[in-house]
């Protein structure tokens, strides 16, 4: 497993758990949870962080950039143009030329607008960004994003922040089978460790989560649980599960047993 690395746009990560920065009770708690998760990549909502006034406390002060790679995201954007501007701002202030691209199409469900998403991906890729779009669990949308130059595709498991877990495992299995060009990262809806393990058992290359950890009663303990779940799910996927059978099959076969 030491050689089982996640590669995105030529960069290697040994952890397949990506974590967020929102909804924590304090920045100190966030930092402790990040450490417990073992994650090497953390998302930061560009519009929700203090980027200019360094005299004031900032979330960025609690992110160890020697250990954590910052992935800015365009949370809160509802058009391609808005998301593009936000990505450019993130790069200009020195966060990263990587971007978790979100273009929301509906305020209540926070489902993505895949038409605007493809448009923004095309533009940002041409400008040298490494684009990782949050999308729905639809194969055709994923293919169009890959054609537009996406470095990964990030389908939702369930609505953002819902904690419902994977609602359509069949679609995730189809995506896993059909998408081999770029990493497949489950994003949104993971509520507990079993959800993360299932995502990895279905073949996801990684899992991104925020609320599942940040809204837990014990965030540090949940971060530990998510770390272990992602690893266990990955190991199970690589090991190859036994086939399912309708009837019993003795664990100790009778052949060769002395009578």
mmCIF file of C-alpha atoms in Angstrom:
data_model
loop_
_atom_site.group_PDB
_atom_site.id
_atom_site.type_symbol
_atom_site.label_atom_id
_atom_site.label_comp_id
_atom_site.label_asym_id
_atom_site.label_seq_id
_atom_site.Cartn_x
_atom_site.Cartn_y
_atom_site.Cartn_z
ATOM 1 C CA UNK A 1 0.000 0.000 0.000
ATOM 2 C CA UNK A 2 3.001 2.333 0.375
ATOM 3 C CA UNK A 3 3.167 2.549 -3.417
ATOM 4 C CA UNK A 4 -0.572 3.109 -3.816
ATOM 5 C CA UNK A 5 -0.533 6.834 -4.540
ATOM 6 C CA UNK A 6 -3.219 9.162 -5.859
ATOM 7 C CA UNK A 7 -1.957 11.079 -8.896
ATOM 8 C CA UNK A 8 -3.674 14.235 -10.082
ATOM 9 C CA UNK A 9 -2.111 16.315 -12.852
ATOM 10 C CA UNK A 10 1.260 14.726 -12.141
ATOM 11 C CA UNK A 11 1.188 15.445 -8.392
ATOM 12 C CA UNK A 12 1.238 12.522 -5.945
ATOM 13 C CA UNK A 13 -0.729 12.180 -2.712
ATOM 14 C CA UNK A 14 -0.450 9.286 -0.276
ATOM 15 C CA UNK A 15 -3.769 10.033 1.392
ATOM 16 C CA UNK A 16 -6.969 9.485 -0.569
ATOM 17 C CA UNK A 17 -9.006 11.584 1.852
ATOM 18 C CA UNK A 18 -9.491 15.249 0.967
ATOM 19 C CA UNK A 19 -11.020 17.474 3.641
ATOM 20 C CA UNK A 20 -12.667 20.873 3.850
ATOM 21 C CA UNK A 21 -12.447 23.887 6.124
ATOM 22 C CA UNK A 22 -16.034 25.018 6.714
ATOM 23 C CA UNK A 23 -18.509 24.616 9.597
ATOM 24 C CA UNK A 24 -15.959 23.938 12.350
ATOM 25 C CA UNK A 25 -16.600 25.467 15.771
ATOM 26 C CA UNK A 26 -13.187 27.112 15.712
ATOM 27 C CA UNK A 27 -10.074 27.280 13.566
ATOM 28 C CA UNK A 28 -8.206 25.401 16.296
ATOM 29 C CA UNK A 29 -10.675 22.517 16.119
ATOM 30 C CA UNK A 30 -10.341 22.511 12.332
ATOM 31 C CA UNK A 31 -6.571 22.205 12.584
ATOM 32 C CA UNK A 32 -6.823 19.281 15.029
ATOM 33 C CA UNK A 33 -9.282 17.470 12.772
ATOM 34 C CA UNK A 34 -7.063 18.028 9.751
ATOM 35 C CA UNK A 35 -4.160 16.446 11.604
ATOM 36 C CA UNK A 36 -6.248 13.462 12.679
ATOM 37 C CA UNK A 37 -7.540 12.877 9.144
ATOM 38 C CA UNK A 38 -4.111 12.291 7.662
ATOM 39 C CA UNK A 39 -5.242 14.275 4.613
ATOM 40 C CA UNK A 40 -2.694 15.969 2.373
ATOM 41 C CA UNK A 41 -5.132 18.206 0.492
ATOM 42 C CA UNK A 42 -7.618 20.662 1.941
ATOM 43 C CA UNK A 43 -10.245 22.763 0.173
ATOM 44 C CA UNK A 44 -10.684 26.455 0.934
ATOM 45 C CA UNK A 45 -13.680 28.472 -0.223
ATOM 46 C CA UNK A 46 -12.119 31.543 -1.822
ATOM 47 C CA UNK A 47 -15.138 33.743 -1.114
ATOM 48 C CA UNK A 48 -15.262 32.835 2.571
ATOM 49 C CA UNK A 49 -11.679 33.479 3.601
ATOM 50 C CA UNK A 50 -9.838 36.686 4.444
ATOM 51 C CA UNK A 51 -7.321 37.074 1.626
ATOM 52 C CA UNK A 52 -6.374 40.724 1.915
ATOM 53 C CA UNK A 53 -6.275 42.050 5.489
ATOM 54 C CA UNK A 54 -3.401 40.159 7.107
ATOM 55 C CA UNK A 55 -3.879 42.099 10.357
ATOM 56 C CA UNK A 56 -7.005 40.009 11.029
ATOM 57 C CA UNK A 57 -7.200 36.343 11.922
ATOM 58 C CA UNK A 58 -7.570 34.105 8.889
ATOM 59 C CA UNK A 59 -8.418 30.467 8.361
ATOM 60 C CA UNK A 60 -5.197 30.236 6.364
ATOM 61 C CA UNK A 61 -3.214 30.863 9.556
ATOM 62 C CA UNK A 62 -4.381 27.468 10.814
ATOM 63 C CA UNK A 63 -3.472 25.451 7.734
ATOM 64 C CA UNK A 64 0.027 23.977 7.756
ATOM 65 C CA UNK A 65 1.028 24.540 4.156
ATOM 66 C CA UNK A 66 4.100 22.409 4.679
ATOM 67 C CA UNK A 67 1.818 19.395 5.160
ATOM 68 C CA UNK A 68 -1.411 20.376 3.421
ATOM 69 C CA UNK A 69 -1.851 21.282 -0.233
ATOM 70 C CA UNK A 70 -4.489 23.993 -0.579
ATOM 71 C CA UNK A 71 -7.203 23.407 -3.156
ATOM 72 C CA UNK A 72 -9.207 26.648 -3.542
ATOM 73 C CA UNK A 73 -12.852 26.209 -4.473
ATOM 74 C CA UNK A 74 -15.421 28.441 -6.113
ATOM 75 C CA UNK A 75 -18.217 27.744 -3.629
ATOM 76 C CA UNK A 76 -21.084 30.195 -3.918
ATOM 77 C CA UNK A 77 -20.728 30.804 -7.649
ATOM 78 C CA UNK A 78 -23.807 30.460 -9.871
ATOM 79 C CA UNK A 79 -22.354 31.308 -13.287
ATOM 80 C CA UNK A 80 -19.284 30.304 -15.248
ATOM 81 C CA UNK A 81 -18.084 33.912 -15.344
ATOM 82 C CA UNK A 82 -18.366 34.242 -11.579
ATOM 83 C CA UNK A 83 -16.465 30.999 -11.007
ATOM 84 C CA UNK A 84 -13.745 32.039 -13.456
ATOM 85 C CA UNK A 85 -13.261 35.361 -11.645
ATOM 86 C CA UNK A 86 -13.049 33.579 -8.302
ATOM 87 C CA UNK A 87 -10.454 31.114 -9.616
ATOM 88 C CA UNK A 88 -8.358 33.960 -10.985
ATOM 89 C CA UNK A 89 -8.504 35.713 -7.610
ATOM 90 C CA UNK A 90 -7.296 32.570 -5.844
ATOM 91 C CA UNK A 91 -4.307 32.383 -8.161
ATOM 92 C CA UNK A 92 -3.544 36.086 -7.937
ATOM 93 C CA UNK A 93 -3.320 36.025 -4.130
ATOM 94 C CA UNK A 94 -1.025 33.014 -4.234
ATOM 95 C CA UNK A 95 -3.322 30.209 -3.101
ATOM 96 C CA UNK A 96 -2.901 27.896 -6.091
ATOM 97 C CA UNK A 97 -3.458 27.430 -9.803
ATOM 98 C CA UNK A 98 -5.486 24.350 -8.862
ATOM 99 C CA UNK A 99 -9.198 24.905 -8.444
ATOM 100 C CA UNK A 100 -12.120 22.851 -7.209
ATOM 101 C CA UNK A 101 -14.694 24.193 -9.610
ATOM 102 C CA UNK A 102 -18.238 24.645 -8.355
ATOM 103 C CA UNK A 103 -20.954 26.277 -10.439
ATOM 104 C CA UNK A 104 -24.261 25.866 -8.628
ATOM 105 C CA UNK A 105 -27.499 25.645 -10.596
ATOM 106 C CA UNK A 106 -30.093 25.569 -7.824
ATOM 107 C CA UNK A 107 -30.028 27.430 -4.522
ATOM 108 C CA UNK A 108 -32.019 24.882 -2.511
ATOM 109 C CA UNK A 109 -30.443 21.616 -3.655
ATOM 110 C CA UNK A 110 -27.023 23.066 -4.548
ATOM 111 C CA UNK A 111 -26.962 20.761 -7.550
ATOM 112 C CA UNK A 112 -24.339 21.751 -10.135
ATOM 113 C CA UNK A 113 -25.082 23.549 -13.390
ATOM 114 C CA UNK A 114 -23.209 21.252 -15.731
ATOM 115 C CA UNK A 115 -23.585 23.502 -18.777
ATOM 116 C CA UNK A 116 -21.885 26.396 -17.011
ATOM 117 C CA UNK A 117 -19.413 23.964 -15.453
ATOM 118 C CA UNK A 118 -18.141 22.782 -18.839
ATOM 119 C CA UNK A 119 -17.905 26.376 -20.037
ATOM 120 C CA UNK A 120 -15.842 27.420 -17.008
ATOM 121 C CA UNK A 121 -13.630 24.344 -17.260
ATOM 122 C CA UNK A 122 -12.750 25.084 -20.876
ATOM 123 C CA UNK A 123 -11.760 28.662 -20.071
ATOM 124 C CA UNK A 124 -9.761 27.882 -16.941
ATOM 125 C CA UNK A 125 -7.855 25.006 -18.530
ATOM 126 C CA UNK A 126 -6.810 27.331 -21.364
ATOM 127 C CA UNK A 127 -5.521 29.735 -18.712
ATOM 128 C CA UNK A 128 -3.331 27.068 -17.124
ATOM 129 C CA UNK A 129 -5.488 25.989 -14.203
ATOM 130 C CA UNK A 130 -5.696 22.430 -12.919
ATOM 131 C CA UNK A 131 -9.476 22.070 -12.791
ATOM 132 C CA UNK A 132 -11.333 19.592 -10.567
ATOM 133 C CA UNK A 133 -15.078 20.102 -11.140
ATOM 134 C CA UNK A 134 -17.853 19.156 -8.726
ATOM 135 C CA UNK A 135 -20.568 17.548 -10.832
ATOM 136 C CA UNK A 136 -23.470 15.121 -10.616
ATOM 137 C CA UNK A 137 -23.162 11.357 -10.975
ATOM 138 C CA UNK A 138 -23.823 11.418 -14.720
ATOM 139 C CA UNK A 139 -21.488 9.741 -17.209
ATOM 140 C CA UNK A 140 -22.201 12.136 -20.083
ATOM 141 C CA UNK A 141 -21.475 15.203 -17.982
ATOM 142 C CA UNK A 142 -18.268 13.597 -16.751
ATOM 143 C CA UNK A 143 -17.126 12.859 -20.290
ATOM 144 C CA UNK A 144 -17.783 16.432 -21.400
ATOM 145 C CA UNK A 145 -15.782 17.762 -18.476
ATOM 146 C CA UNK A 146 -12.896 15.455 -19.339
ATOM 147 C CA UNK A 147 -13.057 16.600 -22.962
ATOM 148 C CA UNK A 148 -12.921 20.181 -21.654
ATOM 149 C CA UNK A 149 -9.654 19.353 -19.872
ATOM 150 C CA UNK A 150 -10.686 18.500 -16.302
ATOM 151 C CA UNK A 151 -7.870 16.916 -14.262
ATOM 152 C CA UNK A 152 -10.417 14.913 -12.226
ATOM 153 C CA UNK A 153 -14.168 14.521 -12.023
ATOM 154 C CA UNK A 154 -15.913 14.834 -8.679
ATOM 155 C CA UNK A 155 -19.455 13.433 -8.677
ATOM 156 C CA UNK A 156 -21.700 13.959 -5.675
ATOM 157 C CA UNK A 157 -22.783 11.070 -3.486
ATOM 158 C CA UNK A 158 -25.765 13.090 -2.261
ATOM 159 C CA UNK A 159 -26.631 16.790 -1.900
ATOM 160 C CA UNK A 160 -23.930 18.938 -0.302
ATOM 161 C CA UNK A 161 -24.001 18.770 3.483
ATOM 162 C CA UNK A 162 -26.851 16.245 3.586
ATOM 163 C CA UNK A 163 -24.919 13.342 5.117
ATOM 164 C CA UNK A 164 -27.150 10.917 3.224
ATOM 165 C CA UNK A 165 -24.290 8.823 1.858
ATOM 166 C CA UNK A 166 -24.127 7.340 -1.626
ATOM 167 C CA UNK A 167 -27.632 7.423 -3.059
ATOM 168 C CA UNK A 168 -26.891 5.867 -6.441
ATOM 169 C CA UNK A 169 -24.120 3.262 -6.206
ATOM 170 C CA UNK A 170 -25.001 1.975 -9.682
ATOM 171 C CA UNK A 171 -24.063 5.304 -11.263
ATOM 172 C CA UNK A 172 -20.793 5.383 -9.331
ATOM 173 C CA UNK A 173 -19.981 1.880 -10.562
ATOM 174 C CA UNK A 174 -20.725 2.936 -14.140
ATOM 175 C CA UNK A 175 -18.525 6.009 -13.754
ATOM 176 C CA UNK A 176 -15.731 3.856 -12.326
ATOM 177 C CA UNK A 177 -15.928 1.430 -15.231
ATOM 178 C CA UNK A 178 -16.131 4.064 -17.955
ATOM 179 C CA UNK A 179 -13.766 6.747 -16.641
ATOM 180 C CA UNK A 180 -10.113 5.770 -16.654
ATOM 181 C CA UNK A 181 -8.444 8.922 -18.000
ATOM 182 C CA UNK A 182 -8.595 10.981 -14.790
ATOM 183 C CA UNK A 183 -9.229 10.306 -11.087
ATOM 184 C CA UNK A 184 -12.798 9.814 -9.897
ATOM 185 C CA UNK A 185 -13.335 11.575 -6.569
ATOM 186 C CA UNK A 186 -16.569 11.301 -4.602
ATOM 187 C CA UNK A 187 -17.568 14.750 -3.371
ATOM 188 C CA UNK A 188 -20.509 15.772 -1.153
ATOM 189 C CA UNK A 189 -22.998 13.825 0.929
ATOM 190 C CA UNK A 190 -20.678 11.595 2.961
ATOM 191 C CA UNK A 191 -21.998 11.466 6.514
ATOM 192 C CA UNK A 192 -20.094 8.749 8.333
ATOM 193 C CA UNK A 193 -17.271 6.262 7.960
ATOM 194 C CA UNK A 194 -19.339 3.561 6.260
ATOM 195 C CA UNK A 195 -20.246 6.037 3.499
ATOM 196 C CA UNK A 196 -16.569 6.726 2.863
ATOM 197 C CA UNK A 197 -15.692 3.038 2.883
ATOM 198 C CA UNK A 198 -18.488 2.268 0.395
ATOM 199 C CA UNK A 199 -17.293 5.019 -1.940
ATOM 200 C CA UNK A 200 -13.831 3.507 -1.985
ATOM 201 C CA UNK A 201 -15.142 -0.051 -2.325
ATOM 202 C CA UNK A 202 -17.039 1.083 -5.436
ATOM 203 C CA UNK A 203 -13.705 2.113 -6.905
ATOM 204 C CA UNK A 204 -13.461 5.834 -6.236
ATOM 205 C CA UNK A 205 -9.904 7.103 -6.315
ATOM 206 C CA UNK A 206 -10.536 9.436 -3.376
ATOM 207 C CA UNK A 207 -13.249 10.980 -1.213
ATOM 208 C CA UNK A 208 -13.700 14.671 -0.423
ATOM 209 C CA UNK A 209 -15.712 15.625 2.636
ATOM 210 C CA UNK A 210 -16.303 18.476 5.022
ATOM 211 C CA UNK A 211 -19.610 18.397 6.908
ATOM 212 C CA UNK A 212 -19.296 14.716 7.834
ATOM 213 C CA UNK A 213 -16.290 15.615 9.965
ATOM 214 C CA UNK A 214 -16.986 19.235 10.902
ATOM 215 C CA UNK A 215 -20.535 18.572 12.134
ATOM 216 C CA UNK A 216 -19.688 15.449 14.130
ATOM 217 C CA UNK A 217 -19.966 15.684 17.915
ATOM 218 C CA UNK A 218 -16.280 14.752 18.176
ATOM 219 C CA UNK A 219 -14.651 16.089 15.034
ATOM 220 C CA UNK A 220 -11.178 14.727 15.759
ATOM 221 C CA UNK A 221 -12.461 11.211 16.417
ATOM 222 C CA UNK A 222 -14.608 11.337 13.274
ATOM 223 C CA UNK A 223 -11.599 12.495 11.265
ATOM 224 C CA UNK A 224 -9.721 9.423 12.517
ATOM 225 C CA UNK A 225 -12.689 7.248 11.543
ATOM 226 C CA UNK A 226 -12.839 8.725 8.038
ATOM 227 C CA UNK A 227 -9.114 8.188 7.582
ATOM 228 C CA UNK A 228 -9.455 4.520 8.516
ATOM 229 C CA UNK A 229 -12.606 4.055 6.422
ATOM 230 C CA UNK A 230 -11.017 5.428 3.258
ATOM 231 C CA UNK A 231 -7.995 3.184 3.737
ATOM 232 C CA UNK A 232 -10.111 0.095 4.486
ATOM 233 C CA UNK A 233 -12.375 0.724 1.504
ATOM 234 C CA UNK A 234 -9.405 1.157 -0.799
ATOM 235 C CA UNK A 235 -7.804 -2.055 0.458
ATOM 236 C CA UNK A 236 -11.058 -3.969 -0.012
ATOM 237 C CA UNK A 237 -11.415 -2.660 -3.572
ATOM 238 C CA UNK A 238 -7.871 -3.666 -4.462
ATOM 239 C CA UNK A 239 -8.277 -7.053 -2.781
ATOM 240 C CA UNK A 240 -11.386 -7.904 -4.804
ATOM 241 C CA UNK A 241 -14.434 -8.965 -2.836
ATOM 242 C CA UNK A 242 -15.895 -12.468 -2.960
ATOM 243 C CA UNK A 243 -18.824 -13.032 -5.304
ATOM 244 C CA UNK A 244 -22.318 -12.881 -3.829
ATOM 245 C CA UNK A 245 -24.308 -16.130 -3.684
ATOM 246 C CA UNK A 246 -27.963 -16.826 -3.098
ATOM 247 C CA UNK A 247 -27.381 -19.907 -0.919
ATOM 248 C CA UNK A 248 -24.972 -20.884 1.825
ATOM 249 C CA UNK A 249 -21.486 -22.133 1.098
ATOM 250 C CA UNK A 250 -19.681 -23.895 3.935
ATOM 251 C CA UNK A 251 -16.576 -22.132 5.176
ATOM 252 C CA UNK A 252 -15.046 -25.547 5.806
ATOM 253 C CA UNK A 253 -15.832 -27.776 2.765
ATOM 254 C CA UNK A 254 -16.659 -31.426 3.455
ATOM 255 C CA UNK A 255 -14.305 -32.741 0.770
ATOM 256 C CA UNK A 256 -11.386 -34.496 2.366
ATOM 257 C CA UNK A 257 -12.978 -34.690 5.803
ATOM 258 C CA UNK A 258 -12.356 -38.010 7.527
ATOM 259 C CA UNK A 259 -15.521 -39.980 8.200
#
